[in-house]
mmCIF file of C-alpha atoms in Angstrom:
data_model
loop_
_atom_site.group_PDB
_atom_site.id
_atom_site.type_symbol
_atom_site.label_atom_id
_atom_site.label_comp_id
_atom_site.label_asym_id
_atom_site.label_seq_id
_atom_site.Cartn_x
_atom_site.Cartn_y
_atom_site.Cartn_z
ATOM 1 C CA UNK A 19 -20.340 -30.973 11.267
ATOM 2 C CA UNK A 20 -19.031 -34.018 12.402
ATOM 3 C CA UNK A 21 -15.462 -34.507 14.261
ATOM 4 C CA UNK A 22 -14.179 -36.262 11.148
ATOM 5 C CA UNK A 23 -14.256 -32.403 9.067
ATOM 6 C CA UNK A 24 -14.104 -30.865 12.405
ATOM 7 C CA UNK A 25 -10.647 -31.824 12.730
ATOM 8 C CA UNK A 26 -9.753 -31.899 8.748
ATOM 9 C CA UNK A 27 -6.471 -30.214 8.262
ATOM 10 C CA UNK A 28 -6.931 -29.372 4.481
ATOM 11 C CA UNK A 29 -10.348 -27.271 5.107
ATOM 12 C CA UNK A 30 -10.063 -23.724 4.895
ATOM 13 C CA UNK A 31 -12.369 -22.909 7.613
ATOM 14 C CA UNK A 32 -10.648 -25.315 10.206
ATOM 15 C CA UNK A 33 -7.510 -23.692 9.733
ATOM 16 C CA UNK A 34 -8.369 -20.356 10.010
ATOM 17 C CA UNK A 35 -10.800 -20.638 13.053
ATOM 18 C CA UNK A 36 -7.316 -21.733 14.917
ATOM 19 C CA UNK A 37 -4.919 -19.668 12.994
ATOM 20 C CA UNK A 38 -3.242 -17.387 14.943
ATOM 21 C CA UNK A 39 -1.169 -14.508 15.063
ATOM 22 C CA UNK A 40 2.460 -14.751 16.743
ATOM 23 C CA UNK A 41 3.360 -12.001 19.472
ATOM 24 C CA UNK A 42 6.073 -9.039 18.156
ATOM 25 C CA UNK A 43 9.029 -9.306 19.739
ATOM 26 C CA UNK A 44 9.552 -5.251 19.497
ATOM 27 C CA UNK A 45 12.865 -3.755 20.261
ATOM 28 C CA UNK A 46 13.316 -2.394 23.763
ATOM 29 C CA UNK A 47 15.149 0.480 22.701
ATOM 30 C CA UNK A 48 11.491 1.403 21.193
ATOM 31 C CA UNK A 49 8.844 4.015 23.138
ATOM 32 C CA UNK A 50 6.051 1.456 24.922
ATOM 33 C CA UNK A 51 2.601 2.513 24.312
ATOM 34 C CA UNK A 52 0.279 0.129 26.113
ATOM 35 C CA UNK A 53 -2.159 2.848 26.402
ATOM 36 C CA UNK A 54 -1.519 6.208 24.983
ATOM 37 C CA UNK A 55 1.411 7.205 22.506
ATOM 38 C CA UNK A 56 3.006 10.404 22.489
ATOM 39 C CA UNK A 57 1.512 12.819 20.571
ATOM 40 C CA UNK A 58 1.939 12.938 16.568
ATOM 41 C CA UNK A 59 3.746 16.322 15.464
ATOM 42 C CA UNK A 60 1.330 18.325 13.799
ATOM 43 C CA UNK A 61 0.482 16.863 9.960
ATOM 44 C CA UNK A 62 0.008 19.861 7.943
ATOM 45 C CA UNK A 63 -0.746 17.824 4.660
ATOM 46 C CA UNK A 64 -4.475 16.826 6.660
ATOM 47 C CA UNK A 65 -5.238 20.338 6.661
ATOM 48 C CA UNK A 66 -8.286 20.681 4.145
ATOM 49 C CA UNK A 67 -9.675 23.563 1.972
ATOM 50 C CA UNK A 68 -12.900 21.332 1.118
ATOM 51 C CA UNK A 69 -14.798 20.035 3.910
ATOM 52 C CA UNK A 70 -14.485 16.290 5.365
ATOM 53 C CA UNK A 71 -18.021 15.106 5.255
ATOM 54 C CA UNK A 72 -17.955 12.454 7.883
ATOM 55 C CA UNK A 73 -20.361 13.421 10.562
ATOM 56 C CA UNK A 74 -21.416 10.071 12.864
ATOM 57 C CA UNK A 75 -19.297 7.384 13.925
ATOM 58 C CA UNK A 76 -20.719 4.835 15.276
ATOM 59 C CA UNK A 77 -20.424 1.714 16.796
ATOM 60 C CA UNK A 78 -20.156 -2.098 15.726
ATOM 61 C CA UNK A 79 -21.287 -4.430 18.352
ATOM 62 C CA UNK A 80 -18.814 -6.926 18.117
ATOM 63 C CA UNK A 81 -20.966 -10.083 19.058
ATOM 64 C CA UNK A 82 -23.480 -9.271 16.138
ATOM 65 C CA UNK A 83 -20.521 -9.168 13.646
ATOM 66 C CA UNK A 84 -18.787 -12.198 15.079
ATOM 67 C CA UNK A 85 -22.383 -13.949 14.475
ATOM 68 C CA UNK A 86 -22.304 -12.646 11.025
ATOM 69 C CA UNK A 87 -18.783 -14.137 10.443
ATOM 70 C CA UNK A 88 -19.796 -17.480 11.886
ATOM 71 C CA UNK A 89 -22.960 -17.711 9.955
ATOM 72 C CA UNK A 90 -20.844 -16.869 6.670
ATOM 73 C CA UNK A 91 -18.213 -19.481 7.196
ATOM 74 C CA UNK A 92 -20.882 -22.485 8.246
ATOM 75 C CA UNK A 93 -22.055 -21.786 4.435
ATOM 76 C CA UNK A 94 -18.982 -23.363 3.020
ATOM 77 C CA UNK A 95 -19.234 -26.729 5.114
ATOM 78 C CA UNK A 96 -16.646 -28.983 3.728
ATOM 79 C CA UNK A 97 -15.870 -27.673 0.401
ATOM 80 C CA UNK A 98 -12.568 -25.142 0.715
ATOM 81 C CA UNK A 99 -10.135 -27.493 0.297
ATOM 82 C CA UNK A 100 -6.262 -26.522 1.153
ATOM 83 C CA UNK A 101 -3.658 -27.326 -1.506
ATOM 84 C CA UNK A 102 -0.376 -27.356 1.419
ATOM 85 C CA UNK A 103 2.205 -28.221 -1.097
ATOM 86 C CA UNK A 104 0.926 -25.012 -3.032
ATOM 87 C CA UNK A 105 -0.136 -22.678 -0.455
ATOM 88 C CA UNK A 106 0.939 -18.713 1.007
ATOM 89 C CA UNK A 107 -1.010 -19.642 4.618
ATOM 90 C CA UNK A 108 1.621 -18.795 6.734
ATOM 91 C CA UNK A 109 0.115 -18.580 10.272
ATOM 92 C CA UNK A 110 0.995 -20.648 12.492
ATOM 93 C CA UNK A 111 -1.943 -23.393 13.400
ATOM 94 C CA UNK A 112 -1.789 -26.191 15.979
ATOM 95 C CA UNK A 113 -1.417 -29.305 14.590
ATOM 96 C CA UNK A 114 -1.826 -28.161 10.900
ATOM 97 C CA UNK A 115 1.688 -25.332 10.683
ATOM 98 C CA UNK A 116 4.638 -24.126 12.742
ATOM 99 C CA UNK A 117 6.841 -21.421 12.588
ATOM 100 C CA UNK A 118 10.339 -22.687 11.000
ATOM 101 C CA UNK A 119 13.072 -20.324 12.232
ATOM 102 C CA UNK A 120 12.970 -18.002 9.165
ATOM 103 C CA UNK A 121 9.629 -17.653 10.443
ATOM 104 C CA UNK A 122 10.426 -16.931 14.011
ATOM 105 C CA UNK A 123 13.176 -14.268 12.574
ATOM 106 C CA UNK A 124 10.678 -11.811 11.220
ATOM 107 C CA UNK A 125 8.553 -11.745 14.892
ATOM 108 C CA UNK A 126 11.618 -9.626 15.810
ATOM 109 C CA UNK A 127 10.783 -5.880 15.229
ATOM 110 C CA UNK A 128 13.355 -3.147 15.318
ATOM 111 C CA UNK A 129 11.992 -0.192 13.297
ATOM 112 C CA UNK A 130 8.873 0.342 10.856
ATOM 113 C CA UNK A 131 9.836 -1.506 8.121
ATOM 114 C CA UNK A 132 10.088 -4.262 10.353
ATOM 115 C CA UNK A 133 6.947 -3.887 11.481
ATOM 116 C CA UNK A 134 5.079 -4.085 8.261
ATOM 117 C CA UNK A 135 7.412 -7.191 7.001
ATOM 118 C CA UNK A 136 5.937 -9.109 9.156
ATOM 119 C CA UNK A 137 2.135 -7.580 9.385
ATOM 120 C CA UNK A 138 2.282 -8.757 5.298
ATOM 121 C CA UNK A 139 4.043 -11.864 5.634
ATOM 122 C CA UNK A 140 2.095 -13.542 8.724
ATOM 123 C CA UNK A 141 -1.407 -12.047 8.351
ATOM 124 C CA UNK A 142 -2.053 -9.868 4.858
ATOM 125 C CA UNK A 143 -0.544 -12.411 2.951
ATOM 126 C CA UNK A 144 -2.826 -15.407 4.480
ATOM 127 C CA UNK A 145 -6.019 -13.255 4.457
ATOM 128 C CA UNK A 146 -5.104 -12.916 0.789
ATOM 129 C CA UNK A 147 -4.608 -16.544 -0.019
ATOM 130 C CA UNK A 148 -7.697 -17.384 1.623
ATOM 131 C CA UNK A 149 -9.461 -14.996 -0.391
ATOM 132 C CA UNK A 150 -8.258 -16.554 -3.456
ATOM 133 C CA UNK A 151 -8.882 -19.956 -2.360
ATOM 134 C CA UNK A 152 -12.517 -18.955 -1.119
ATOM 135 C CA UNK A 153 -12.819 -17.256 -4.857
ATOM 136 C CA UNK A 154 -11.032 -19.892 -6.654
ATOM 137 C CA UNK A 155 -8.704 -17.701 -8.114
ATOM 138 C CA UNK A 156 -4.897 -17.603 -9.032
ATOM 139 C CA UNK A 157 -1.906 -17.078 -7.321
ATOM 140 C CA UNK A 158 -0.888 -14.086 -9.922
ATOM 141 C CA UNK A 159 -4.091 -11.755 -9.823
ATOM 142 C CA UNK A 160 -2.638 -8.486 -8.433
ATOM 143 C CA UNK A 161 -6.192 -7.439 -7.309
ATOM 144 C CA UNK A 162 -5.669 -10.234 -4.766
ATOM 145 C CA UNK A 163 -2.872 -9.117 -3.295
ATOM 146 C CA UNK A 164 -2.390 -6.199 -0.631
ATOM 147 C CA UNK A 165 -0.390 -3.372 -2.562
ATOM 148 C CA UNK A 166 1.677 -1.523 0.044
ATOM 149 C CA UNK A 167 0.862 2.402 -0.389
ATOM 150 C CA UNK A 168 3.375 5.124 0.806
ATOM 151 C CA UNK A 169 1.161 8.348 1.365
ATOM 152 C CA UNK A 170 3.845 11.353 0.866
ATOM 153 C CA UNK A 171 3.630 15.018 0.774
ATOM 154 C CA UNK A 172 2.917 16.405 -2.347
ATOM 155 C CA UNK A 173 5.216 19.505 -0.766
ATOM 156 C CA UNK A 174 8.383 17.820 0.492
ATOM 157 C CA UNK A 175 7.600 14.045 -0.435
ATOM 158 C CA UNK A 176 7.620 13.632 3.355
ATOM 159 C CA UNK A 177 6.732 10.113 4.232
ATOM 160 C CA UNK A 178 3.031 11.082 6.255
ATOM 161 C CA UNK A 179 1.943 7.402 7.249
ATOM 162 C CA UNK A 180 1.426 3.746 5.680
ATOM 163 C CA UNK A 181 -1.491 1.607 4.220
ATOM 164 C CA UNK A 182 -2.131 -1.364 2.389
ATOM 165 C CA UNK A 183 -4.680 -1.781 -0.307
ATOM 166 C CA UNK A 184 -6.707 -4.630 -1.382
ATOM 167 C CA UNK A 185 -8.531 -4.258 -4.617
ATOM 168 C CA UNK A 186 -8.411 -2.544 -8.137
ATOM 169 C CA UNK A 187 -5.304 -0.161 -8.328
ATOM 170 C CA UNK A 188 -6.786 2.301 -10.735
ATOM 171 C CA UNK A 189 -8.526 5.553 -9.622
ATOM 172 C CA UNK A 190 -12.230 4.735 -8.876
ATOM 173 C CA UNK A 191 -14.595 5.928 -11.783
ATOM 174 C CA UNK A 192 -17.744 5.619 -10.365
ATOM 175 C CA UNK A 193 -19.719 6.027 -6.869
ATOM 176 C CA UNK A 194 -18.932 2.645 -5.229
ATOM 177 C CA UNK A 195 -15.767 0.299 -5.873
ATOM 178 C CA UNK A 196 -14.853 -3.411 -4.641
ATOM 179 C CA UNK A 197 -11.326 -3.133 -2.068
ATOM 180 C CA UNK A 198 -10.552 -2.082 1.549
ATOM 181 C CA UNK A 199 -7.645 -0.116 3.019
ATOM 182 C CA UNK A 200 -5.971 -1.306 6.092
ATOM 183 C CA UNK A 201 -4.027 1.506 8.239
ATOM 184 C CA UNK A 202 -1.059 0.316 9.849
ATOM 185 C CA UNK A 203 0.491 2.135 12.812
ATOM 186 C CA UNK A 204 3.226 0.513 14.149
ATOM 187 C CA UNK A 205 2.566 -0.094 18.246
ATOM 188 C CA UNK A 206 5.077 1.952 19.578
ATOM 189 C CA UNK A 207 2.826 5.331 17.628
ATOM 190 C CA UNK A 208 -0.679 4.208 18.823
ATOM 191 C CA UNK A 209 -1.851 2.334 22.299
ATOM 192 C CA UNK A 210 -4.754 0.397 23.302
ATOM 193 C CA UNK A 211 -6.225 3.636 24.805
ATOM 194 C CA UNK A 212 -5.524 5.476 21.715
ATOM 195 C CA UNK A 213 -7.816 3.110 19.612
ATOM 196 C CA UNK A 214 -10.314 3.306 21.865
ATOM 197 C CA UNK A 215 -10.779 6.802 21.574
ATOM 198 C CA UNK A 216 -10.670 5.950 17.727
ATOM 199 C CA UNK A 217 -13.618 3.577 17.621
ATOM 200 C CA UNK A 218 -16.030 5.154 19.910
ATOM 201 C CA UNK A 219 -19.296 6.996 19.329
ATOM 202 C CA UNK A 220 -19.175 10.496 18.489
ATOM 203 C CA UNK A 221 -20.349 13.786 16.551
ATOM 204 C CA UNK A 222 -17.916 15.601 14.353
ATOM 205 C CA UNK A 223 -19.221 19.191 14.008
ATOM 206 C CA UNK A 224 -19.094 21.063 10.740
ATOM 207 C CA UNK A 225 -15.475 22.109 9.998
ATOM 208 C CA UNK A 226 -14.095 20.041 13.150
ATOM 209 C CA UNK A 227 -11.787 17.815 11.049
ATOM 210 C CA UNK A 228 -10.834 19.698 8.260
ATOM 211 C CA UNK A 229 -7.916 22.037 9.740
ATOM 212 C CA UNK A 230 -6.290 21.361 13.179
ATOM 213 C CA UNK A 231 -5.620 25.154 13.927
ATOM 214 C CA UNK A 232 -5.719 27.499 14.430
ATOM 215 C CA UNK A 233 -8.892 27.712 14.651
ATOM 216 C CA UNK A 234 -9.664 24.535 15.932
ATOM 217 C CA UNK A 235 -8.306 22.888 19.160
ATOM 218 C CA UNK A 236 -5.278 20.787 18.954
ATOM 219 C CA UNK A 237 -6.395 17.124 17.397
ATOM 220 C CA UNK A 238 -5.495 14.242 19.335
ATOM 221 C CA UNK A 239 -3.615 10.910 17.699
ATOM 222 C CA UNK A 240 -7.462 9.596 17.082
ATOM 223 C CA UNK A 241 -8.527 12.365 15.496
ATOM 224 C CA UNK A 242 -5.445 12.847 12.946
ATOM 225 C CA UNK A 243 -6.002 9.728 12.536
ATOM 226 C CA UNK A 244 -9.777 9.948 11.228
ATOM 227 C CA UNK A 245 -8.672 12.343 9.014
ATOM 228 C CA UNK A 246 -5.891 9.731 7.778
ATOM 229 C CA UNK A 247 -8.847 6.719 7.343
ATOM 230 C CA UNK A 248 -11.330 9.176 5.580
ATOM 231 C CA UNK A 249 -8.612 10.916 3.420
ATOM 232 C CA UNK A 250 -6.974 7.213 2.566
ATOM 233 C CA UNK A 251 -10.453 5.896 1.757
ATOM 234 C CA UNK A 252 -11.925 8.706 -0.107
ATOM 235 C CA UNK A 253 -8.563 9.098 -2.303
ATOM 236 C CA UNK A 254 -9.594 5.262 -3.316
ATOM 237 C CA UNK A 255 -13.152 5.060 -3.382
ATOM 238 C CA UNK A 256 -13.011 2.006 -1.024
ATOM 239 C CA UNK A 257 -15.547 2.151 1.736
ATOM 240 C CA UNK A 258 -14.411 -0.775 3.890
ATOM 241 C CA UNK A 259 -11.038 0.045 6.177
ATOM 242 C CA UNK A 260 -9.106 -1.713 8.996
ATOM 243 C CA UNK A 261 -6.690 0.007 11.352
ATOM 244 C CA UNK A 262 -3.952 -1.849 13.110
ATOM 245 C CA UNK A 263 -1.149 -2.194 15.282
ATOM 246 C CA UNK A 264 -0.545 -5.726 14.705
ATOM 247 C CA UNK A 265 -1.230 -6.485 18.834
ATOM 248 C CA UNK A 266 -5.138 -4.618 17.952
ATOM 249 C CA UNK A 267 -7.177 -4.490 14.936
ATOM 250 C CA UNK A 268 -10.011 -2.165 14.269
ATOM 251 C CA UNK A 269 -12.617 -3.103 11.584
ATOM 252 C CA UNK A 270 -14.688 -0.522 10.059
ATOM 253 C CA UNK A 271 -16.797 1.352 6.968
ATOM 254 C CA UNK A 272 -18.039 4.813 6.154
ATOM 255 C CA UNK A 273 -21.582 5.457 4.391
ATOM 256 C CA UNK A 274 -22.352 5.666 0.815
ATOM 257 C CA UNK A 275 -22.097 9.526 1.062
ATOM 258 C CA UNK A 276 -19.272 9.607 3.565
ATOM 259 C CA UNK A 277 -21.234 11.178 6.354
ATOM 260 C CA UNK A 278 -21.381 8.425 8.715
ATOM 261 C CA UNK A 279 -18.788 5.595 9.829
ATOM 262 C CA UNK A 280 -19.045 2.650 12.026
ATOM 263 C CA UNK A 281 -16.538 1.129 13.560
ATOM 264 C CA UNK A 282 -15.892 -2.404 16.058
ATOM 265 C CA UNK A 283 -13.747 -1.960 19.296
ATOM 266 C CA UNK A 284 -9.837 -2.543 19.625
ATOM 267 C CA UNK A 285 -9.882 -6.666 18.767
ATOM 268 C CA UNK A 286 -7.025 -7.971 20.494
ATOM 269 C CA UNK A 287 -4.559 -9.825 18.135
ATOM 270 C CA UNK A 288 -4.579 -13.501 19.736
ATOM 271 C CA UNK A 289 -7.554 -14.658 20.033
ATOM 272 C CA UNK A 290 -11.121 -12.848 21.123
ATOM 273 C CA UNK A 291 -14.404 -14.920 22.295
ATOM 274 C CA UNK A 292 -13.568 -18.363 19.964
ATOM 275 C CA UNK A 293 -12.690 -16.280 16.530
ATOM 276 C CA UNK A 294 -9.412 -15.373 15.456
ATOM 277 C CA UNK A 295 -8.512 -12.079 13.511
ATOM 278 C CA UNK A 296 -7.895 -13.365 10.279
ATOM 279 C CA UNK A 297 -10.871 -15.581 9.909
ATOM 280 C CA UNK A 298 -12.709 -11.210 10.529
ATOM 281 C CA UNK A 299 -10.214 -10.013 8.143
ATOM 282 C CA UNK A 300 -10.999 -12.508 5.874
ATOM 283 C CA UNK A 301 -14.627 -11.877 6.223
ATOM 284 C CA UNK A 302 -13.745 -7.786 5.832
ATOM 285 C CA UNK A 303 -12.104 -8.536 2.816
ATOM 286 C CA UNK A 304 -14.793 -10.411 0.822
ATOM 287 C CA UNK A 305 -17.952 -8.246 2.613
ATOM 288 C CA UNK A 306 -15.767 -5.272 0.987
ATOM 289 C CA UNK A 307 -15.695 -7.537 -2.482
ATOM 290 C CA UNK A 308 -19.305 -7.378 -2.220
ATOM 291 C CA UNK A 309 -19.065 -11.339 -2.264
ATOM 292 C CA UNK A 310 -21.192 -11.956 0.626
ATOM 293 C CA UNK A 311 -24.126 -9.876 2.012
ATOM 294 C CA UNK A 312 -23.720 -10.726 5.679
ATOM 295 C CA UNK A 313 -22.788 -7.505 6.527
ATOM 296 C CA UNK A 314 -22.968 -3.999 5.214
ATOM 297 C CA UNK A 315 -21.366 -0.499 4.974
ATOM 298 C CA UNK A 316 -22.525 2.007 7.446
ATOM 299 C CA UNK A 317 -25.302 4.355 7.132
ATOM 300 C CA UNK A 318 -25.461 7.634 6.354
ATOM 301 C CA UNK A 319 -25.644 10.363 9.171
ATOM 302 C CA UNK A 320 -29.470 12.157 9.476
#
């Protein structure tokens, strides 16, 4: 590519190879949880009378995928084009955007709802416009837009935890469906150590994640929150998932049978070995579109 389109504000791919996401300024008055969280209260709504399938997670070596990415964005060469007086891109980019002070306002993160203003209005929301620019869609199409999804308790209507959803809204009628689910726990619930517990390789026995006790052991934050991802993704028949906390994102899929998952490691929110998140969230969001073939859903467990 030469430095003329290298350095072409108005393509796509320049701008979101140098997007990037703005630190949270979170509240002090908020628990820190640079490693490990306190412990989630028991969930009783995860407790399951038919079994969780998911047997084998494994892992997602994060070089191969970022090679993946790369290769999938040096197909589009100069032709994304960036329409800025008609545009939801709202990262900041150097020499291309900055933050206005509205902007810098939402960065400031007191409670939950904070948190998830500004995890749709800096990132969701740009993955989602590039998506449509990528697809050469319009603005309007609710399928292109994350939906945010309160999971209650059919019990109590007890709030139980947040996602967003990206694809058709209407409950899946066959075996495979187009869409992802992003998890988002706010950073003060789940730390770096937490996550990493979350994405590494291991064997869930028969039975192991389908009742906490008592006759199981205790689960841990990552385990509740397996149970969250497989519940959240089975209930919507999408097989591609994120999980963040904003400061660490965690890209995964299960199998076409549910047995087996595969998941990358904790990517750190700024910036990690030349890529930045969104231009991997992007990426998750059309792999999960079945728009590109550059990467797949995880196998099933043998």
């Amino acid at each position: 590519m030469s430095d003329e389109y290298e350095h072409d504000p108005t393509l796509l791919t320049n701008y979101l190879c140098q997007a990037y996401l703005p630190p949270l300024v979170v509240d002090s008055n908020l628990p820190a949880a640079p490693q490990y969280a306190q412990p989630w209260p028991r969930i009783d709504e995860l407790d399951m009378d038919r079994p969780r399938l998911i047997r084998l997670v494994s892992e997602i070596p994060l070089a191969a995928l970022q090679n993946a990415i790369r290769l999938y964005y040096m197909g589009f060469e100069n032709r994304l084009r960036i329409d800025w007086e008609n545009t939801r891109l709202t990262l900041p980019c150097p020499g291309v955007t900055v933050l206005g002070p509205s902007a810098v306002a939402r960065l400031s993160v007191c409670c939950e709802h904070d948190f998830l203003a500004a995890l749709e209005h800096f990132i969701l929301g740009t993955a989602a416009e590039a998506v449509r620019t990528i697809e050469r869609r319009q603005f309007d199409e609710d399928e292109l837009e994350f939906q945010r999804v309160l999971v209650s308790s059919a019990r109590n209507a007890k709030k139980l935890w947040t996602l967003h959803t990206f694809g058709p809204q209407l409950p899946p009628t066959g075996l495979t469906r187009p869409g992802i689910v992003v998890v988002s726990i706010p950073p003060w619930k789940m730390g770096l150590g937490n996550l990493h517990e979350f994405s590494c390789r291991r064997m869930f026995p028969p039975g192991e994640l389908d009742r906490e006790y008592p006759s199981n052991t205790v689960w841990s934050n990552d385990t509740k929150l397996w149970a969250m991802v497989y519940d959240s993704c089975r209930v919507s028949g999408y097989r591609w998932f994120v999980i963040t906390t904003y400061q660490y994102w965690v890209f995964g899929t299960f199998s076409l049978d549910w047995s087996g998952a595969e998941v990358t490691p904790p990517v750190p929110f700024d910036r990690t070995r030349g890529m930045s998140v969104v231009e991997m969230l992007t990426f998750w969001l059309e792999c999960s579109r079945s728009k590109t073939k550059y990467w797949h859903i995880s196998a099933n467990a043998q």
